[in-house]
CSV table of C-alpha atoms and ligand atoms in Angstrom, one decimal:
chain,number,residue,atom,x,y,z
A,1,MET,CA,27.1,29.3,30.3
A,2,LEU,CA,26.4,31.8,33.0
A,3,PHE,CA,23.8,34.6,33.1
A,4,TYR,CA,23.8,37.8,35.1
A,5,SER,CA,21.3,40.6,35.8
A,6,THR,CA,21.7,43.8,33.7
A,7,ARG,CA,21.7,45.6,37.0
A,8,ASN,CA,24.3,43.5,38.8
A,9,LYS,CA,27.3,42.0,36.8
A,10,ASN,CA,28.7,40.2,39.9
A,11,ASP,CA,25.9,37.8,40.5
A,12,SER,CA,25.9,35.0,37.9
A,13,ILE,CA,23.4,32.1,37.8
A,14,SER,CA,22.7,29.1,35.5
A,15,PHE,CA,20.3,29.0,32.6
A,16,ALA,CA,17.9,27.0,34.7
A,17,ALA,CA,17.8,29.5,37.5
A,18,ALA,CA,17.5,32.5,35.1
A,19,ALA,CA,14.7,30.9,33.1
A,20,LEU,CA,12.7,29.9,36.1
A,21,ALA,CA,13.2,33.3,37.8
A,22,GLY,CA,12.2,35.4,34.7
A,23,LEU,CA,13.0,38.8,36.1
A,24,ALA,CA,16.1,39.2,38.3
A,25,PRO,CA,15.3,40.0,42.0
A,26,ASP,CA,16.9,43.5,41.5
A,27,GLY,CA,14.5,44.2,38.6
A,28,GLY,CA,17.1,43.6,35.9
A,29,LEU,CA,16.9,41.2,33.0
A,30,TYR,CA,19.1,38.2,32.6
A,31,VAL,CA,21.8,38.3,29.9
A,32,PRO,CA,24.6,35.9,29.0
A,33,ALA,CA,28.0,36.5,30.4
A,34,GLU,CA,29.2,36.0,26.9
A,35,ILE,CA,27.4,35.3,23.7
A,36,PRO,CA,28.3,31.9,22.3
A,37,GLN,CA,29.6,31.4,18.8
A,38,TYR,CA,28.6,28.9,16.2
A,39,LYS,CA,31.3,26.5,15.1
A,40,THR,CA,32.5,27.5,11.6
A,41,SER,CA,31.2,24.1,10.4
A,42,VAL,CA,27.7,25.3,11.4
A,43,THR,CA,27.9,28.8,9.9
A,44,SER,CA,29.2,27.4,6.6
A,45,SER,CA,26.3,25.0,6.3
A,46,LEU,CA,23.4,27.0,7.7
A,47,GLY,CA,21.9,27.2,4.2
A,48,GLY,CA,21.4,23.5,3.9
A,49,MET,CA,20.3,22.7,7.5
A,50,SER,CA,16.6,22.2,8.5
A,51,TYR,CA,14.9,24.5,10.9
A,52,ILE,CA,15.1,21.9,13.6
A,53,GLU,CA,18.8,21.4,13.1
A,54,ILE,CA,19.4,25.1,13.2
A,55,ALA,CA,17.3,25.6,16.3
A,56,PHE,CA,19.3,22.8,18.0
A,57,GLU,CA,22.7,24.4,17.2
A,58,THR,CA,21.4,27.8,18.2
A,59,ILE,CA,19.9,26.9,21.6
A,60,ARG,CA,22.4,24.2,22.6
A,61,PRO,CA,25.4,26.4,23.7
A,62,TRP,CA,23.2,28.5,26.0
A,63,VAL,CA,21.5,25.6,27.8
A,64,LYS,CA,24.0,22.7,27.7
A,65,ASP,CA,24.9,22.8,31.4
A,66,ASP,CA,21.3,22.2,32.3
A,67,ILE,CA,19.7,20.4,29.4
A,68,PRO,CA,21.5,17.3,27.8
A,69,ASP,CA,21.5,17.0,24.0
A,70,PRO,CA,18.9,14.2,23.7
A,71,ALA,CA,16.4,16.1,25.9
A,72,LEU,CA,17.0,19.3,24.0
A,73,GLU,CA,16.4,17.6,20.7
A,74,ASP,CA,13.1,16.1,22.0
A,75,MET,CA,12.0,19.6,23.2
A,76,ILE,CA,12.8,21.2,19.9
A,77,ARG,CA,11.0,18.5,17.8
A,78,SER,CA,7.9,18.8,19.9
A,79,ALA,CA,8.0,22.6,20.0
A,80,TYR,CA,8.3,23.1,16.2
A,81,PRO,CA,6.1,21.0,14.1
A,82,PHE,CA,6.0,24.2,12.0
A,83,SER,CA,8.8,26.3,10.7
A,84,ALA,CA,9.7,29.8,9.6
A,85,GLN,CA,9.0,30.3,5.9
A,86,ILE,CA,10.6,32.6,3.4
A,87,THR,CA,8.5,34.1,0.6
A,88,GLU,CA,9.4,36.4,-2.3
A,89,VAL,CA,7.2,39.5,-2.5
A,90,ALA,CA,8.0,42.1,-5.1
A,91,ASP,CA,11.7,42.8,-4.8
A,92,ARG,CA,12.0,41.6,-1.2
A,93,LEU,CA,11.8,38.5,1.0
A,94,VAL,CA,9.3,38.1,3.7
A,95,LEU,CA,10.3,35.9,6.7
A,96,GLU,CA,6.9,34.5,7.8
A,97,LEU,CA,6.9,33.7,11.5
A,98,PHE,CA,3.1,33.1,11.7
A,99,HIS,CA,2.8,29.4,10.9
A,100,GLY,CA,2.5,28.3,14.5
A,101,PRO,CA,-0.8,27.7,16.5
A,102,THR,CA,-1.6,31.3,17.4
A,103,ALA,CA,-0.4,32.7,14.0
A,104,ALA,CA,2.2,35.1,15.5
A,105,PHE,CA,6.0,34.9,16.1
A,106,LYS,CA,5.5,34.6,19.9
A,107,ASP,CA,4.8,30.9,19.4
A,108,PHE,CA,8.5,30.3,18.7
A,109,GLY,CA,9.5,31.6,22.1
A,110,ALA,CA,6.5,30.4,24.2
A,111,ARG,CA,6.6,26.8,23.0
A,112,PHE,CA,10.3,26.4,23.8
A,113,MET,CA,9.9,28.1,27.1
A,114,ALA,CA,7.1,25.8,28.2
A,115,ARG,CA,9.1,22.6,27.4
A,116,ALA,CA,12.2,24.0,29.1
A,117,PHE,CA,10.2,24.8,32.2
A,118,SER,CA,8.7,21.3,32.2
A,119,TYR,CA,12.2,19.7,31.8
A,120,LEU,CA,13.9,21.9,34.4
A,121,ARG,CA,11.2,21.0,37.0
A,122,ARG,CA,11.2,17.2,36.3
A,123,GLY,CA,11.1,15.2,39.5
A,124,GLU,CA,9.4,17.9,41.5
A,125,ASP,CA,6.2,16.5,42.8
A,126,ARG,CA,4.2,19.7,43.1
A,127,PRO,CA,2.9,21.1,39.8
A,128,LEU,CA,4.0,24.5,38.7
A,129,LYS,CA,1.2,27.2,38.3
A,130,ILE,CA,2.0,29.9,35.7
A,131,LEU,CA,0.1,33.1,36.2
A,132,VAL,CA,0.1,35.5,33.2
A,133,ALA,CA,-1.7,38.8,32.6
A,134,THR,CA,-2.4,39.7,29.0
A,135,SER,CA,-3.8,42.6,27.0
A,136,GLY,CA,-4.5,40.1,24.2
A,137,ASP,CA,-1.7,38.4,22.2
A,138,THR,CA,0.7,37.2,24.8
A,139,GLY,CA,-1.9,35.2,26.7
A,140,GLY,CA,-2.8,33.1,23.7
A,141,ALA,CA,0.8,32.3,22.8
A,142,VAL,CA,1.6,31.4,26.5
A,143,ALA,CA,-1.6,29.3,26.8
A,144,HIS,CA,-0.9,27.4,23.6
A,145,GLY,CA,2.8,27.1,24.5
A,146,PHE,CA,2.0,25.3,27.8
A,147,TYR,CA,-1.1,23.5,26.6
A,148,GLY,CA,-0.7,19.8,27.4
A,149,VAL,CA,2.8,20.3,28.9
A,150,GLU,CA,3.2,17.9,31.9
A,151,GLY,CA,3.5,19.2,35.5
A,152,ILE,CA,2.4,22.7,34.6
A,153,SER,CA,-0.9,24.5,34.6
A,154,VAL,CA,-1.5,28.0,33.3
A,155,THR,CA,-4.0,30.7,34.4
A,156,VAL,CA,-4.4,33.6,32.1
A,157,LEU,CA,-5.9,36.9,33.4
A,158,TYR,CA,-7.4,39.1,30.7
A,159,PRO,CA,-9.5,42.3,30.8
A,160,LYS,CA,-13.1,41.3,30.2
A,161,GLY,CA,-14.6,42.8,27.0
A,162,ARG,CA,-11.3,44.4,26.0
A,163,VAL,CA,-9.8,41.6,23.9
A,164,SER,CA,-11.0,40.5,20.4
A,165,LEU,CA,-13.2,37.5,20.1
A,166,LEU,CA,-10.4,35.6,18.4
A,167,GLN,CA,-8.0,36.5,21.2
A,168,GLU,CA,-10.5,35.4,23.8
A,169,LYS,CA,-11.0,32.0,22.1
A,170,GLN,CA,-7.2,31.6,22.0
A,171,ILE,CA,-7.0,32.3,25.7
A,172,ALA,CA,-10.2,30.7,27.1
A,173,GLY,CA,-11.0,28.1,24.5
A,174,LEU,CA,-8.3,25.5,25.2
A,175,LYS,CA,-9.3,24.2,28.6
A,176,GLY,CA,-7.2,21.2,29.9
A,177,ASN,CA,-4.3,22.6,31.9
A,178,VAL,CA,-5.1,26.1,30.8
A,179,SER,CA,-7.7,28.2,32.7
A,180,ALA,CA,-8.9,31.7,32.0
A,181,ILE,CA,-10.1,34.5,34.2
A,182,ALA,CA,-11.9,37.4,32.8
A,183,VAL,CA,-11.2,40.4,35.1
A,184,LYS,CA,-13.7,43.2,35.3
A,185,GLY,CA,-11.2,45.9,34.8
A,186,SER,CA,-8.2,46.9,32.6
A,187,PHE,CA,-5.0,45.2,31.6
A,188,ASP,CA,-3.3,47.1,34.4
A,189,ASP,CA,-5.7,45.6,36.9
A,190,CYS,CA,-4.8,42.1,35.6
A,191,GLN,CA,-1.1,42.8,35.9
A,192,ARG,CA,-1.6,44.2,39.5
A,193,LEU,CA,-3.5,41.1,40.5
A,194,VAL,CA,-0.7,38.8,39.2
A,195,LYS,CA,1.8,40.8,41.2
A,196,GLN,CA,-0.3,40.7,44.3
A,197,ALA,CA,-0.8,37.0,43.9
A,198,PHE,CA,3.0,36.5,43.9
A,199,GLY,CA,3.2,38.4,47.2
A,200,ASP,CA,0.3,36.6,48.8
A,201,GLU,CA,1.3,34.3,51.7
A,202,ASP,CA,-1.7,32.0,51.5
A,203,LEU,CA,-1.3,31.5,47.7
A,204,SER,CA,2.4,30.8,47.9
A,205,LYS,CA,1.7,28.2,50.5
A,206,ARG,CA,-0.9,26.4,48.4
A,207,HIS,CA,0.9,26.7,45.0
A,208,VAL,CA,4.3,26.9,43.3
A,209,LEU,CA,3.7,30.0,41.3
A,210,SER,CA,5.7,31.3,38.4
A,211,SER,CA,5.3,33.9,35.6
A,212,ALA,CA,6.1,33.5,32.0
A,213,ASN,CA,6.4,37.0,30.8
A,214,SER,CA,8.0,38.3,27.7
A,215,ILE,CA,11.3,39.2,29.3
A,216,ASN,CA,12.2,35.6,30.1
A,217,ILE,CA,15.5,34.7,28.6
A,218,SER,CA,14.2,31.2,27.6
A,219,ARG,CA,11.8,32.9,25.2
A,220,LEU,CA,14.5,35.0,23.5
A,221,ILE,CA,17.1,32.4,22.8
A,222,PRO,CA,15.0,30.2,20.6
A,223,GLN,CA,14.0,33.3,18.5
A,224,ALA,CA,17.6,33.7,17.4
A,225,ALA,CA,17.2,30.4,15.4
A,226,TYR,CA,14.9,31.9,12.7
A,227,TYR,CA,17.3,34.7,12.0
A,228,SER,CA,20.1,32.2,11.4
A,229,TYR,CA,17.7,30.0,9.3
A,230,ALA,CA,16.9,33.0,7.1
A,231,ALA,CA,20.5,34.3,7.0
A,232,GLY,CA,21.8,30.9,5.9
A,233,ARG,CA,19.4,31.0,2.9
A,234,THR,CA,20.0,34.7,2.1
A,235,PRO,CA,23.5,35.7,3.4
A,236,GLY,CA,24.4,39.3,3.8
A,237,ALA,CA,20.8,40.7,4.0
A,238,VAL,CA,19.2,43.6,5.9
A,239,PHE,CA,16.5,42.4,8.3
A,240,SER,CA,13.6,44.8,9.1
A,241,VAL,CA,12.2,43.9,12.5
A,242,PRO,CA,8.8,45.3,13.5
A,243,SER,CA,9.4,46.1,17.2
A,244,GLY,CA,7.6,46.9,20.4
A,245,ASN,CA,9.4,45.6,23.5
A,246,PHE,CA,12.4,44.7,21.3
A,247,GLY,CA,12.7,41.1,22.3
A,248,ASN,CA,12.6,40.0,18.7
A,249,LEU,CA,15.4,42.5,17.7
A,250,THR,CA,17.5,41.4,20.7
A,251,ALA,CA,17.2,37.8,19.5
A,252,ALA,CA,18.3,39.0,16.1
A,253,LEU,CA,21.4,40.6,17.6
A,254,TYR,CA,22.2,37.3,19.4
A,255,ALA,CA,22.0,35.4,16.1
A,256,TYR,CA,24.3,38.0,14.5
A,257,LYS,CA,26.8,37.8,17.4
A,258,MET,CA,26.7,34.0,17.2
A,259,GLY,CA,27.9,34.3,13.6
A,260,ALA,CA,24.8,34.3,11.4
A,261,PRO,CA,25.8,36.1,8.1
A,262,ILE,CA,23.6,39.3,8.5
A,263,ALA,CA,24.5,42.7,7.2
A,264,ARG,CA,22.3,45.1,9.2
A,265,PHE,CA,19.0,45.4,11.1
A,266,ILE,CA,16.2,47.9,10.9
A,267,ALA,CA,14.4,48.7,14.1
A,268,ALA,CA,11.0,49.4,12.6
A,269,THR,CA,8.5,51.0,15.0
A,270,ASN,CA,5.1,52.7,14.7
A,271,ILE,CA,4.9,56.2,16.2
A,272,ASN,CA,6.1,54.8,19.5
A,273,LYS,CA,9.7,55.6,18.4
A,274,THR,CA,11.7,55.6,21.6
A,275,ILE,CA,14.5,53.5,20.0
A,276,PRO,CA,14.7,55.1,16.6
A,277,ASP,CA,15.0,58.4,18.5
A,278,TYR,CA,17.7,56.9,20.7
A,279,LEU,CA,19.6,55.6,17.6
A,280,GLU,CA,19.5,59.1,16.2
A,281,ASN,CA,20.5,61.2,19.2
A,282,GLY,CA,21.8,58.8,21.9
A,283,ASN,CA,19.1,59.7,24.5
A,284,PHE,CA,16.8,56.9,25.7
A,285,LEU,CA,13.6,58.7,26.6
A,286,ALA,CA,10.9,56.3,27.8
A,287,ARG,CA,7.4,57.8,27.3
A,288,PRO,CA,3.7,56.8,27.6
A,289,SER,CA,2.6,54.5,24.7
A,290,MET,CA,0.3,55.7,22.0
A,291,ALA,CA,-2.4,53.5,20.5
A,292,THR,CA,-1.8,52.5,16.8
A,293,LEU,CA,-3.0,49.9,14.3
A,294,SER,CA,0.0,47.8,15.1
A,295,ASN,CA,-1.0,47.5,18.7
A,296,ALA,CA,1.4,44.7,19.8
A,297,MET,CA,4.1,47.3,19.2
A,298,ASP,CA,2.5,50.1,21.3
A,299,VAL,CA,5.3,50.3,23.7
A,300,GLY,CA,6.9,53.6,24.9
A,301,ALA,CA,9.4,52.1,27.4
A,302,PRO,CA,10.8,49.0,25.6
A,303,SER,CA,12.0,46.6,28.3
A,304,ASN,CA,14.7,44.8,26.2
A,305,PHE,CA,16.6,48.0,25.7
A,306,GLU,CA,18.3,47.1,28.9
A,307,ARG,CA,19.5,43.9,27.3
A,308,MET,CA,20.6,45.7,24.1
A,309,SER,CA,22.7,48.2,26.0
A,310,ALA,CA,24.3,45.5,28.1
A,311,HIS,CA,25.9,44.2,24.9
A,312,PHE,CA,26.3,47.2,22.7
A,313,SER,CA,27.3,50.9,23.1
A,314,TRP,CA,25.3,53.5,21.2
A,315,GLU,CA,28.0,53.8,18.6
A,316,GLN,CA,28.0,50.0,18.1
A,317,MET,CA,24.2,49.9,17.8
A,318,ARG,CA,24.2,52.7,15.3
A,319,ARG,CA,26.7,50.9,13.1
A,320,LEU,CA,24.4,47.8,13.1
A,321,ILE,CA,20.9,49.1,13.5
A,322,LEU,CA,19.0,51.7,11.5
A,323,GLY,CA,15.8,53.1,13.1
A,324,ALA,CA,12.6,54.1,11.3
A,325,SER,CA,9.1,55.0,12.5
A,326,VAL,CA,5.9,54.5,10.5
A,327,THR,CA,2.5,56.2,10.9
A,328,ASP,CA,-0.9,54.5,10.8
A,329,ALA,CA,-1.6,56.2,7.5
A,330,GLU,CA,1.6,54.8,6.0
A,331,THR,CA,0.8,51.4,7.4
A,332,ARG,CA,-2.6,51.4,5.6
A,333,GLU,CA,-1.1,52.7,2.4
A,334,THR,CA,1.5,49.9,2.5
A,335,ILE,CA,-1.0,47.1,3.1
A,336,ALA,CA,-3.1,48.4,0.1
A,337,GLU,CA,-0.1,49.0,-2.2
A,338,ILE,CA,1.5,45.6,-1.6
A,339,PHE,CA,-1.8,43.8,-2.1
A,340,SER,CA,-2.5,45.6,-5.4
A,341,ARG,CA,1.1,45.1,-6.7
A,342,SER,CA,1.7,41.5,-5.6
A,343,GLY,CA,-1.5,40.1,-4.2
A,344,TYR,CA,0.2,39.6,-0.8
A,345,TYR,CA,-1.5,40.4,2.5
A,346,LEU,CA,0.6,42.1,5.1
A,347,ASP,CA,-0.6,42.5,8.7
A,348,PRO,CA,-0.2,45.9,10.2
A,349,HIS,CA,2.9,45.0,12.1
A,350,SER,CA,4.6,43.5,9.1
A,351,ALA,CA,3.5,46.5,7.0
A,352,VAL,CA,5.5,48.7,9.5
A,353,GLY,CA,8.5,46.5,8.7
A,354,TRP,CA,8.0,46.9,5.0
A,355,ARG,CA,7.5,50.6,5.1
A,356,ALA,CA,10.6,51.2,7.3
A,357,VAL,CA,12.7,49.8,4.4
A,358,ASP,CA,11.3,52.5,2.1
A,359,HIS,CA,12.2,55.2,4.6
A,360,LEU,CA,15.8,54.0,4.7
A,361,ALA,CA,16.2,53.0,1.0
A,362,GLY,CA,18.8,55.7,0.4
A,363,GLY,CA,21.0,54.4,3.2
A,364,LEU,CA,21.0,50.8,2.1
A,365,PRO,CA,23.4,49.3,-0.5
A,366,ALA,CA,21.4,48.6,-3.7
A,367,LYS,CA,22.4,44.9,-3.9
A,368,THR,CA,21.7,44.0,-0.3
A,369,PRO,CA,18.7,41.6,0.0
A,370,ARG,CA,15.9,43.0,2.1
A,371,VAL,CA,14.2,40.7,4.5
A,372,ILE,CA,10.9,41.8,6.1
A,373,VAL,CA,10.2,40.0,9.3
A,374,SER,CA,6.5,39.2,9.3
A,375,THR,CA,5.4,38.9,12.9
A,376,ALA,CA,1.7,38.0,12.5
A,377,HIS,CA,-0.8,36.5,10.1
A,378,PRO,CA,-2.9,39.2,8.4
A,379,ALA,CA,-6.1,37.3,9.3
A,380,LYS,CA,-5.4,38.1,13.0
A,381,PHE,CA,-5.9,41.7,12.2
A,382,ALA,CA,-8.7,41.3,9.6
A,383,GLU,CA,-10.6,44.5,10.8
A,384,THR,CA,-7.7,46.6,9.6
A,385,VAL,CA,-6.5,44.6,6.6
A,386,GLU,CA,-9.8,43.6,4.9
A,387,PRO,CA,-11.1,47.1,4.2
A,388,LEU,CA,-7.9,47.6,2.2
A,389,THR,CA,-7.6,44.2,0.5
A,390,GLY,CA,-10.9,42.4,0.6
A,391,PRO,CA,-11.3,39.1,2.5
A,392,VAL,CA,-8.1,37.5,3.9
A,393,PRO,CA,-7.8,33.7,3.7
A,394,VAL,CA,-7.9,32.4,7.3
A,395,PRO,CA,-5.3,29.7,8.2
A,396,VAL,CA,-6.4,26.4,9.7
A,397,SER,CA,-5.0,27.3,13.2
A,398,LEU,CA,-7.3,30.4,13.4
A,399,GLN,CA,-10.3,28.5,12.0
A,400,LYS,CA,-9.9,25.9,14.7
A,401,ALA,CA,-9.6,28.6,17.3
A,402,MET,CA,-12.8,30.3,16.1
A,403,GLU,CA,-14.7,27.0,16.6
A,404,ARG,CA,-13.8,26.8,20.3
A,405,THR,CA,-16.1,27.9,23.0
A,406,VAL,CA,-15.0,30.4,25.7
A,407,GLU,CA,-14.9,29.1,29.2
A,408,ALA,CA,-13.8,31.7,31.7
A,409,VAL,CA,-14.5,32.7,35.3
A,410,THR,CA,-15.4,36.3,35.6
A,411,ILE,CA,-14.1,38.1,38.7
A,412,PRO,CA,-14.0,41.6,40.1
A,413,ALA,CA,-10.4,43.1,40.0
A,414,GLU,CA,-9.7,42.1,43.6
A,415,LEU,CA,-7.1,39.7,45.0
A,416,GLU,CA,-9.7,38.0,47.3
A,417,ALA,CA,-11.7,37.0,44.2
A,418,LEU,CA,-8.5,35.7,42.4
A,419,ARG,CA,-7.5,33.7,45.5
A,420,ASP,CA,-10.9,32.0,45.5
A,421,CYS,CA,-10.5,30.6,42.0
A,422,LEU,CA,-6.9,29.5,42.1
B,501,PLP,C1,4.8,41.1,20.3
B,501,PLP,C2,4.6,41.5,18.9
B,501,PLP,C3,5.5,42.4,18.2
B,501,PLP,C4,6.6,43.1,19.0
B,501,PLP,O1,7.7,42.2,19.3
B,501,PLP,P1,8.8,42.7,20.4
B,501,PLP,O2,9.6,41.5,20.6
B,501,PLP,O3,8.0,43.0,21.7
B,501,PLP,O4,9.5,43.8,19.8
B,501,PLP,C5,5.4,42.7,16.9
B,501,PLP,N1,4.4,42.1,16.2
B,501,PLP,C6,3.5,41.3,16.7
B,501,PLP,C7,2.4,40.7,15.9
B,501,PLP,C8,3.6,40.9,18.1
B,501,PLP,O5,2.7,40.1,18.6
């Protein structure tokens, strides 16, 4: 299986090279030369296979040139001691992706990526140092994903005082091979420092540096597995996907192309509706992001659009994907309404996914099952959810995180200072 950059079709590389590079040198994203297909024996038995088995069949064809089956199986078993879960709420199904250690779907991608990196670098004697800048959520998922993984250390840069206490504990409470740097500045400062570090001669001499950002192809592939898992159990459904950078929806499209029995997708956004607008009028107009309650989806220039359009034309996308945008007022209304009707707690991102279905109800066949993809546990966003529902039960993973103590070095937003603590 070969991968090429969305900006240069002629230059193909292996899965190993694409994963370890992250972004292509020309600024493009890596996409597969062709999307692999499940064997019919797999598609016909998805409904009875375990999560681990489906993850194996989903990831294997993409990585088989670089990762032999027994190693892949070990990786998947160690990455997923939890699974996706499907719950009936009112007349819909909720695909809960928040049963991992940081209580958000990013665990599925980050945990596989970490194990893939460790395997692909086996035999190298110098440890790999991952640098990652975060505005909050990604840092925790990456830190937990790489925590305890051999041959790799992680340094997370976050803006001091601008992440929630829970997020800070997820980033700076693990210790071990994860270290945290609180930067006196903004997220943009953190991102600039990471970029500068990669360009710094002294640092590149001292360390083997890499990034683990969200556009890495090794984070997307494993996410296709939970769509196939849900589709096997509910064939022919519409999946509403709460979206920001559109990695999650791109993974959904990969599952569909591999042969998972899925009818349609909904690109559910908050008021940052670049893609719903594109689906409507064919113009992709990136714009500055606006702050909302579903802040992990506050993205005005979704990076994975470049991947989506490498595989699908506008007409093809419109046949497969419906767009809908949801306001903060509607998000709150939905959280309150579903709680009072069903006693179920939706987090603000998942509530966007729920409400998007209501917007489109007229355009969906009546008998089609509706699956709402739930991207985060509501307790992660208690400050928004609890005024509408009362106290949200906190899962064990988040209780454990809250017990941790923060250990971070605070630095000014200058490369000199970063260099000193690496
Ligand atoms: C990252 C994130 C999203 C957006 O996912 P994309 O793949 O960027 O579209 C949605 N919800 C939550 C809770 C997230 O953390």
